[in-house]
Coordinates of N, CA and C in Angstrom, one line a residue:
G1 N -4.4 5.6 3.6 CA -5.0 6.0 2.3 C -6.4 6.4 2.5
A2 N -7.1 6.3 1.4 CA -8.5 6.8 1.4 C -9.5 5.8 2.0
G3 N -9.0 4.6 2.4 CA -9.9 3.7 3.2 C -10.7 2.7 2.4
H4 N -10.4 2.6 1.1 CA -11.1 1.6 0.2 C -11.0 0.2 0.8
N5 N -9.8 -0.3 1.0 CA -9.7 -1.7 1.5 C -10.3 -1.8 2.8
L6 N -10.1 -0.8 3.7 CA -10.6 -0.8 5.0 C -12.1 -1.0 5.0
S7 N -12.8 -0.4 4.0 CA -14.3 -0.5 4.0 C -14.8 -1.9 3.9
Y8 N -14.0 -2.8 3.4 CA -14.4 -4.2 3.4 C -14.3 -4.9 4.7
L9 N -13.7 -4.3 5.7 CA -13.4 -4.9 7.0 C -14.3 -4.3 8.1
T10 N -14.7 -3.1 8.0 CA -15.3 -2.4 9.1 C -16.7 -2.9 9.6
S11 N -17.4 -3.7 8.8 CA -18.6 -4.3 9.2 C -18.4 -5.4 10.2
D12 N -17.2 -6.0 10.1 CA -16.9 -7.2 10.9 C -15.9 -7.0 12.0
F13 N -15.1 -5.8 11.9 CA -14.0 -5.6 12.8 C -14.0 -4.1 13.3
E14 N -13.6 -3.9 14.5 CA -13.3 -2.6 15.0 C -11.9 -2.2 14.4
A15 N -11.8 -1.0 13.8 CA -10.6 -0.7 13.0 C -10.1 0.7 13.4
V16 N -8.8 0.9 13.2 CA -8.1 2.2 13.4 C -7.4 2.4 12.1
A17 N -7.4 3.6 11.6 CA -6.7 4.0 10.4 C -5.6 5.0 10.7
V18 N -4.4 4.8 10.0 CA -3.3 5.7 10.2 C -2.8 6.1 8.8
D19 N -2.6 7.4 8.6 CA -2.0 7.9 7.4 C -1.2 9.2 7.7
R20 N -0.2 9.5 7.0 CA 0.5 10.8 7.2 C -0.3 12.0 6.7
S21 N -1.2 11.7 5.7 CA -1.9 12.8 5.1 C -3.3 13.0 5.8
S22 N -3.6 14.1 6.3 CA -4.9 14.4 6.9 C -5.9 14.4 5.8
A23 N -5.6 14.9 4.6 CA -6.5 14.9 3.5 C -7.0 13.5 3.1
M24 N -6.0 12.5 3.1 CA -6.4 11.1 2.8 C -7.3 10.6 4.0
L25 N -7.0 10.9 5.2 CA -7.8 10.5 6.3 C -9.2 11.1 6.2
G26 N -9.3 12.3 5.7 CA -10.6 12.9 5.4 C -11.5 12.1 4.5
L27 N -10.8 11.6 3.4 CA -11.5 10.7 2.5 C -11.8 9.3 3.1
C28 N -10.9 8.9 4.0 CA -11.2 7.6 4.7 C -12.4 7.7 5.6
A29 N -12.5 8.9 6.3 CA -13.6 9.1 7.2 C -15.0 9.1 6.4
R30 N -15.0 9.6 5.2 CA -16.2 9.6 4.4 C -16.6 8.2 4.0
V31 N -15.6 7.3 3.7 CA -15.9 5.9 3.3 C -16.1 5.0 4.5
N32 N -15.5 5.4 5.7 CA -15.5 4.6 6.9 C -16.0 5.4 8.1
P33 N -17.2 5.9 8.1 CA -17.6 6.7 9.3 C -17.5 5.9 10.6
G34 N -17.0 6.6 11.6 CA -16.9 6.0 12.9 C -15.5 5.4 13.1
V35 N -14.7 5.2 12.1 CA -13.4 4.6 12.3 C -12.5 5.6 13.0
E36 N -11.7 5.2 14.0 CA -10.7 6.0 14.7 C -9.6 6.4 13.7
L37 N -9.3 7.6 13.6 CA -8.2 8.1 12.6 C -7.1 8.7 13.3
H38 N -5.8 8.5 12.8 CA -4.6 9.1 13.4 C -3.7 9.6 12.2
T39 N -3.4 10.8 12.3 CA -2.4 11.4 11.3 C -1.0 11.1 11.9
A40 N -0.3 10.1 11.2 CA 1.0 9.7 11.7 C 1.6 8.9 10.6
D41 N 2.9 8.6 10.8 CA 3.7 7.8 9.8 C 3.8 6.4 10.2
M42 N 3.5 5.5 9.3 CA 3.5 4.0 9.6 C 4.9 3.5 10.1
R43 N 5.9 4.3 9.8 CA 7.3 3.9 10.3 C 7.5 4.2 11.8
S44 N 6.7 5.1 12.3 CA 7.1 5.5 13.7 C 5.9 5.7 14.6
V45 N 4.7 5.5 14.1 CA 3.5 5.8 15.0 C 3.5 4.9 16.2
R46 N 3.1 5.4 17.3 CA 2.9 4.7 18.5 C 1.6 5.0 19.1
L47 N 0.6 4.1 19.1 CA -0.7 4.3 19.5 C -0.9 4.0 21.0
G48 N 0.1 3.3 21.6 CA 0.0 3.0 23.0 C -1.0 1.8 23.3
R49 N -1.3 1.0 22.3 CA -2.1 -0.2 22.6 C -1.8 -1.2 21.6
K50 N -2.4 -2.4 21.8 CA -2.2 -3.6 21.0 C -3.4 -4.0 20.2
F51 N -3.2 -4.6 19.1 CA -4.2 -5.1 18.2 C -4.1 -6.5 17.8
D52 N -5.2 -7.1 17.3 CA -5.1 -8.5 16.8 C -4.5 -8.6 15.5
A53 N -4.5 -7.5 14.7 CA -4.0 -7.5 13.3 C -3.6 -6.1 12.9
V54 N -2.6 -6.1 12.1 CA -2.1 -4.8 11.4 C -2.1 -5.2 9.9
L55 N -2.7 -4.3 9.1 CA -2.8 -4.5 7.7 C -2.2 -3.3 7.0
I56 N -1.2 -3.5 6.1 CA -0.7 -2.4 5.2 C -0.8 -2.9 3.8
H57 N -1.6 -2.3 3.0 CA -1.7 -2.8 1.6 C -0.9 -1.9 0.7
A58 N -1.4 -1.1 -0.1 CA -0.7 -0.3 -1.1 C 0.4 0.6 -0.5
A59 N 0.2 1.1 0.7 CA 1.1 2.0 1.3 C 2.5 1.4 1.4
I60 N 2.6 0.1 1.6 CA 3.9 -0.6 1.8 C 4.8 -0.4 0.5
C61 N 4.2 -0.1 -0.6 CA 4.9 0.1 -1.9 C 5.7 1.4 -1.9
H62 N 5.3 2.3 -1.0 CA 6.0 3.6 -1.0 C 7.3 3.6 -0.2
L63 N 7.6 2.5 0.4 CA 8.9 2.4 1.2 C 10.0 2.1 0.2
I64 N 11.0 2.9 0.1 CA 12.0 2.8 -0.9 C 13.4 2.3 -0.4
D65 N 13.5 2.1 0.9 CA 14.8 1.5 1.3 C 14.5 0.6 2.5
E66 N 15.4 -0.4 2.7 CA 15.2 -1.4 3.7 C 15.0 -0.9 5.1
Q67 N 15.7 0.2 5.4 CA 15.6 0.8 6.8 C 14.2 1.2 7.0
D68 N 13.5 1.9 6.0 CA 12.1 2.3 6.2 C 11.2 1.0 6.4
I69 N 11.5 0.0 5.7 CA 10.7 -1.3 5.9 C 10.9 -1.8 7.3
E70 N 12.2 -1.8 7.7 CA 12.5 -2.3 9.1 C 11.7 -1.5 10.1
Y71 N 11.7 -0.2 10.0 CA 11.0 0.6 11.0 C 9.5 0.3 11.0
T72 N 9.0 0.1 9.8 CA 7.5 -0.2 9.6 C 7.2 -1.5 10.3
F73 N 8.0 -2.5 10.0 CA 7.8 -3.8 10.6 C 7.9 -3.8 12.1
Q74 N 8.9 -3.1 12.6 CA 9.1 -2.9 14.1 C 7.8 -2.3 14.7
T75 N 7.3 -1.2 14.0 CA 6.1 -0.5 14.5 C 4.9 -1.5 14.5
A76 N 4.8 -2.3 13.4 CA 3.7 -3.3 13.4 C 3.9 -4.3 14.6
A77 N 5.1 -4.8 14.8 CA 5.3 -5.8 15.9 C 5.0 -5.1 17.2
E78 N 5.3 -3.9 17.4 CA 5.0 -3.2 18.7 C 3.5 -3.1 19.0
H79 N 2.7 -3.1 17.9 CA 1.3 -2.9 18.1 C 0.5 -4.2 18.1
L80 N 1.2 -5.3 18.1 CA 0.5 -6.6 18.1 C 0.8 -7.4 19.4
D81 N -0.3 -8.1 19.9 CA -0.2 -9.0 20.9 C 0.5 -10.3 20.4
P82 N 1.1 -11.1 21.2 CA 1.6 -12.4 20.7 C 0.4 -13.2 20.0
G83 N 0.8 -13.7 18.9 CA -0.2 -14.4 18.1 C -1.0 -13.5 17.1
G84 N -0.7 -12.2 17.2 CA -1.3 -11.2 16.3 C -0.8 -11.4 14.9
V85 N -1.6 -10.9 13.9 CA -1.3 -11.1 12.5 C -0.9 -9.8 11.9
F86 N 0.1 -9.8 11.1 CA 0.6 -8.7 10.3 C 0.5 -9.0 8.8
V87 N -0.2 -8.3 8.0 CA -0.4 -8.6 6.6 C 0.0 -7.4 5.7
I88 N 0.9 -7.7 4.7 CA 1.3 -6.7 3.7 C 1.1 -7.3 2.4
S89 N 1.0 -6.4 1.4 CA 0.8 -6.8 0.0 C 1.6 -5.9 -1.0
P90 N 2.9 -6.1 -1.1 CA 3.6 -5.3 -2.1 C 3.1 -5.6 -3.5
E91 N 3.1 -4.5 -4.3 CA 2.6 -4.7 -5.7 C 3.6 -5.1 -6.7
Y92 N 4.9 -4.8 -6.4 CA 6.0 -5.0 -7.4 C 7.1 -5.8 -6.7
F93 N 7.7 -6.7 -7.5 CA 8.9 -7.5 -7.0 C 10.0 -7.4 -8.1
R94 N 11.2 -7.3 -7.6 CA 12.4 -7.2 -8.5 C 12.4 -8.4 -9.5
E95 N 12.0 -9.6 -9.1 CA 12.1 -10.8 -10.0 C 11.1 -10.7 -11.1
T96 N 10.0 -10.0 -10.9 CA 8.9 -10.1 -11.9 C 8.6 -8.7 -12.6
F97 N 9.2 -7.7 -12.1 CA 8.9 -6.4 -12.7 C 9.5 -6.2 -14.1
V98 N 8.7 -5.8 -15.0 CA 9.1 -5.5 -16.4 C 8.8 -4.0 -16.6
S99 N 9.8 -3.3 -17.0 CA 9.7 -1.9 -17.2 C 9.5 -1.5 -18.7
P100 N 8.6 -0.7 -19.0 CA 7.6 0.0 -18.2 C 6.3 -0.9 -18.1
Q101 N 5.5 -0.5 -17.1 CA 4.2 -1.1 -17.0 C 3.1 0.0 -17.1
V102 N 2.1 -0.3 -17.8 CA 1.0 0.8 -18.1 C -0.3 0.2 -17.7
E103 N -1.1 1.0 -17.0 CA -2.4 0.6 -16.6 C -3.4 1.7 -16.8
C104 N -4.6 1.4 -17.3 CA -5.6 2.4 -17.5 C -6.9 1.8 -17.0
A105 N -7.7 2.7 -16.4 CA -9.0 2.3 -15.9 C -10.0 3.4 -15.9
K106 N -11.3 3.1 -15.9 CA -12.3 4.2 -15.8 C -13.3 3.8 -14.8
H107 N -13.7 4.8 -14.0 CA -14.8 4.6 -13.0 C -15.8 5.7 -13.1
A108 N -17.0 5.4 -12.8 CA -18.0 6.5 -12.8 C -18.9 6.3 -11.6
D109 N -19.4 7.5 -11.1 CA -20.2 7.4 -9.9 C -21.0 8.8 -9.8
E110 N -22.3 8.7 -9.9 CA -23.2 9.9 -9.7 C -22.7 11.2 -10.4
G111 N -22.5 11.1 -11.6 CA -22.2 12.3 -12.4 C -20.7 12.6 -12.5
T112 N -19.9 11.8 -11.9 CA -18.4 12.0 -12.0 C -17.8 10.8 -12.7
E113 N -16.9 11.1 -13.6 CA -16.2 10.0 -14.3 C -14.7 10.2 -14.1
L114 N -14.0 9.2 -13.7 CA -12.6 9.3 -13.5 C -11.9 8.2 -14.4
T115 N -11.0 8.7 -15.2 CA -10.2 7.8 -16.0 C -8.7 8.1 -15.6
Y116 N -8.0 7.0 -15.3 CA -6.6 7.2 -14.9 C -5.7 6.3 -15.8
F117 N -4.5 6.9 -16.0 CA -3.4 6.2 -16.7 C -2.2 6.2 -15.7
E118 N -1.7 5.0 -15.5 CA -0.5 4.9 -14.7 C 0.7 4.3 -15.5
Y119 N 1.8 5.0 -15.4 CA 3.0 4.5 -16.1 C 4.1 4.3 -15.1
V120 N 4.5 3.0 -14.9 CA 5.5 2.7 -13.9 C 6.8 2.2 -14.6
W121 N 7.9 2.8 -14.3 CA 9.2 2.4 -15.0 C 10.3 2.4 -14.0
D122 N 11.4 1.8 -14.4 CA 12.6 1.7 -13.6 C 13.7 2.5 -14.2
P123 N 14.0 3.7 -13.7 CA 15.0 4.5 -14.3 C 16.4 4.0 -14.0
D124 N 16.6 3.3 -12.9 CA 17.9 2.8 -12.5 C 17.8 1.4 -11.9
P125 N 17.9 0.3 -12.8 CA 17.8 -1.0 -12.3 C 18.7 -1.4 -11.2
A126 N 19.7 -0.6 -10.9 CA 20.7 -0.9 -9.8 C 20.2 -0.6 -8.4
D127 N 19.2 0.2 -8.3 CA 18.7 0.6 -7.0 C 17.3 0.0 -6.7
T128 N 16.7 0.4 -5.6 CA 15.5 -0.3 -5.1 C 14.3 0.7 -5.3
R129 N 14.4 1.6 -6.3 CA 13.4 2.6 -6.5 C 12.9 2.5 -7.9
I130 N 11.5 2.6 -8.1 CA 10.9 2.7 -9.4 C 10.1 4.0 -9.4
E131 N 9.7 4.5 -10.5 CA 8.9 5.7 -10.6 C 7.6 5.5 -11.2
A132 N 6.6 6.1 -10.6 CA 5.2 6.0 -11.2 C 4.8 7.4 -11.6
V133 N 4.1 7.5 -12.8 CA 3.6 8.7 -13.2 C 2.1 8.4 -13.5
M134 N 1.2 9.2 -12.9 CA -0.2 9.0 -13.0 C -0.9 10.3 -13.6
T135 N -1.8 10.0 -14.5 CA -2.6 11.1 -15.1 C -4.0 10.8 -14.8
L136 N -4.8 11.7 -14.2 CA -6.2 11.5 -13.9 C -7.0 12.5 -14.7
L137 N -8.0 12.0 -15.4 CA -9.0 12.8 -16.1 C -10.3 12.7 -15.3
I138 N -10.7 13.9 -14.8 CA -11.9 13.9 -13.9 C -13.0 14.7 -14.6
R139 N -14.0 14.0 -15.0 CA -15.1 14.7 -15.8 C -16.4 14.8 -15.0
R140 N -16.9 16.0 -14.9 CA -18.2 16.2 -14.2 C -19.0 17.0 -15.2
G141 N -20.0 16.4 -15.8 CA -20.8 17.1 -16.9 C -19.9 17.5 -18.0
D142 N -20.0 18.8 -18.3 CA -19.2 19.3 -19.5 C -17.8 19.8 -19.0
S143 N -17.4 19.6 -17.8 CA -16.1 20.0 -17.2 C -15.1 18.9 -17.2
L144 N -13.9 19.1 -17.6 CA -12.9 18.1 -17.5 C -11.6 18.7 -16.9
R145 N -11.2 18.1 -15.8 CA -10.0 18.5 -15.0 C -9.0 17.4 -15.2
I146 N -7.7 17.8 -15.4 CA -6.6 16.9 -15.6 C -5.6 17.1 -14.5
E147 N -5.3 16.1 -13.8 CA -4.3 16.1 -12.7 C -3.2 15.1 -13.0
H148 N -2.0 15.5 -12.6 CA -0.8 14.6 -12.8 C -0.1 14.4 -11.4
D149 N 0.4 13.2 -11.2 CA 1.2 12.9 -10.0 C 2.4 12.1 -10.4
R150 N 3.5 12.3 -9.7 CA 4.7 11.6 -10.0 C 5.3 11.2 -8.6
Y151 N 5.6 9.9 -8.4 CA 6.1 9.5 -7.1 C 7.0 8.2 -7.3
S152 N 7.8 8.0 -6.2 CA 8.7 6.8 -6.2 C 8.0 5.7 -5.4
L153 N 8.4 4.5 -5.8 CA 7.9 3.3 -5.2 C 9.1 2.4 -4.9
G154 N 9.0 1.5 -4.0 CA 10.1 0.6 -3.7 C 10.0 -0.7 -4.6
L155 N 11.2 -1.2 -4.9 CA 11.2 -2.5 -5.7 C 12.3 -3.4 -5.1
F156 N 11.8 -4.4 -4.4 CA 12.6 -5.4 -3.7 C 12.3 -6.8 -4.1
P157 N 13.3 -7.7 -4.0 CA 13.1 -9.1 -4.2 C 12.1 -9.7 -3.2
R158 N 11.4 -10.7 -3.5 CA 10.5 -11.4 -2.6 C 11.2 -11.8 -1.3
Q159 N 12.5 -12.2 -1.5 CA 13.2 -12.7 -0.3 C 13.5 -11.6 0.7
T160 N 13.6 -10.3 0.2 CA 13.8 -9.2 1.1 C 12.6 -9.0 2.0
W161 N 11.4 -9.1 1.5 CA 10.2 -9.0 2.3 C 10.2 -10.1 3.4
L162 N 10.4 -11.3 3.0 CA 10.4 -12.4 3.9 C 11.5 -12.3 5.0
R163 N 12.7 -11.9 4.6 CA 13.8 -11.8 5.5 C 13.5 -10.7 6.6
L164 N 13.1 -9.5 6.1 CA 12.8 -8.4 7.0 C 11.7 -8.7 7.9
M165 N 10.6 -9.4 7.5 CA 9.6 -9.7 8.4 C 10.1 -10.7 9.5
G166 N 10.9 -11.7 9.0 CA 11.4 -12.6 10.0 C 12.3 -12.0 11.0
E167 N 13.2 -11.0 10.5 CA 14.1 -10.3 11.5 C 13.3 -9.4 12.4
S168 N 12.0 -9.1 12.1 CA 11.2 -8.3 13.0 C 10.4 -9.1 14.0
G169 N 10.6 -10.5 14.0 CA 10.0 -11.3 14.9 C 8.7 -12.0 14.4
F170 N 8.5 -12.0 13.1 CA 7.3 -12.7 12.6 C 7.6 -14.0 12.0
K171 N 6.7 -15.0 12.2 CA 6.7 -16.2 11.5 C 5.9 -15.9 10.2
V172 N 6.6 -16.1 9.0 CA 6.0 -15.5 7.8 C 5.5 -16.6 6.8
E173 N 4.4 -16.3 6.2 CA 3.8 -17.2 5.2 C 3.5 -16.3 4.0
E174 N 3.9 -16.8 2.8 CA 3.6 -16.1 1.5 C 2.4 -16.7 0.9
I175 N 1.3 -15.9 0.6 CA 0.1 -16.4 0.0 C -0.2 -15.7 -1.3
D176 N -0.4 -16.5 -2.3 CA -0.9 -16.0 -3.6 C -2.4 -16.0 -3.6
C177 N -3.0 -14.9 -4.1 CA -4.4 -14.8 -4.1 C -4.9 -14.0 -5.3
F178 N -6.0 -14.4 -5.9 CA -6.7 -13.7 -6.9 C -7.9 -13.0 -6.4
L179 N -7.9 -11.6 -6.5 CA -9.1 -10.8 -6.1 C -9.5 -9.9 -7.3
E180 N -10.7 -10.0 -7.6 CA -11.2 -9.1 -8.7 C -10.4 -9.3 -10.0
S181 N -10.0 -10.6 -10.3 CA -9.2 -11.0 -11.4 C -7.8 -10.4 -11.5
M182 N -7.3 -9.9 -10.3 CA -5.9 -9.5 -10.2 C -5.2 -10.4 -9.2
K183 N -3.9 -10.7 -9.5 CA -3.1 -11.5 -8.6 C -2.5 -10.6 -7.6
Y184 N -2.6 -11.0 -6.3 CA -1.9 -10.4 -5.2 C -1.0 -11.4 -4.5
I185 N 0.0 -10.9 -3.9 CA 0.9 -11.8 -3.1 C 0.8 -11.1 -1.7
F186 N 0.3 -11.9 -0.7 CA 0.2 -11.4 0.7 C 1.3 -12.0 1.5
Y187 N 2.0 -11.3 2.3 CA 2.9 -11.8 3.3 C 2.1 -11.7 4.7
V188 N 1.9 -12.8 5.3 CA 1.2 -12.9 6.6 C 2.2 -13.3 7.6
G189 N 2.4 -12.4 8.6 CA 3.4 -12.7 9.7 C 2.6 -12.8 11.0
T190 N 2.9 -13.9 11.7 CA 2.3 -14.1 13.0 C 3.4 -13.7 14.1
K191 N 3.0 -12.9 15.0 CA 4.0 -12.4 16.0 C 4.2 -13.6 17.1
A192 N 5.4 -13.9 17.3 CA 5.7 -15.0 18.2 C 5.4 -14.6 19.7

């Protein structure tokens, strides 16, 4: 992604960032100068070295079937030394998702104001896919630009995340955490 979460870690850790989008990595480079960047897919990237930790935050939500999750977890396991830590934080769970969900927020920085509206709904409760529609209002001075995006996200039970991490060789712990007044659930897997 654009490296927002990574920016909290780079002062204390040497980091490497991976994304399929070179444009997103360009944003990441601006926020995290000096971080090593790789344009690759988290399901199949092979960097040829080991790390103490692998962190996948919001990107994990874009996996919409179990096989993609398995590939991603196997990739994480291949990049960790024994005792290495793998952390994910899915945003939505089958047990707690109520359709639709709507979120709105506004951010301003040096002459630019961004307001976004996100609408997340479940068009077919029988599958593992939900849909998000995002509208961005970008204002600079007297100019207003409107952008829309529509994408799929995965929706799985909590037990699916635990099972698939375990099957990939991780000893897993589920941790509830409140950050910036929002509740997150982290799955922390330690490689055996």
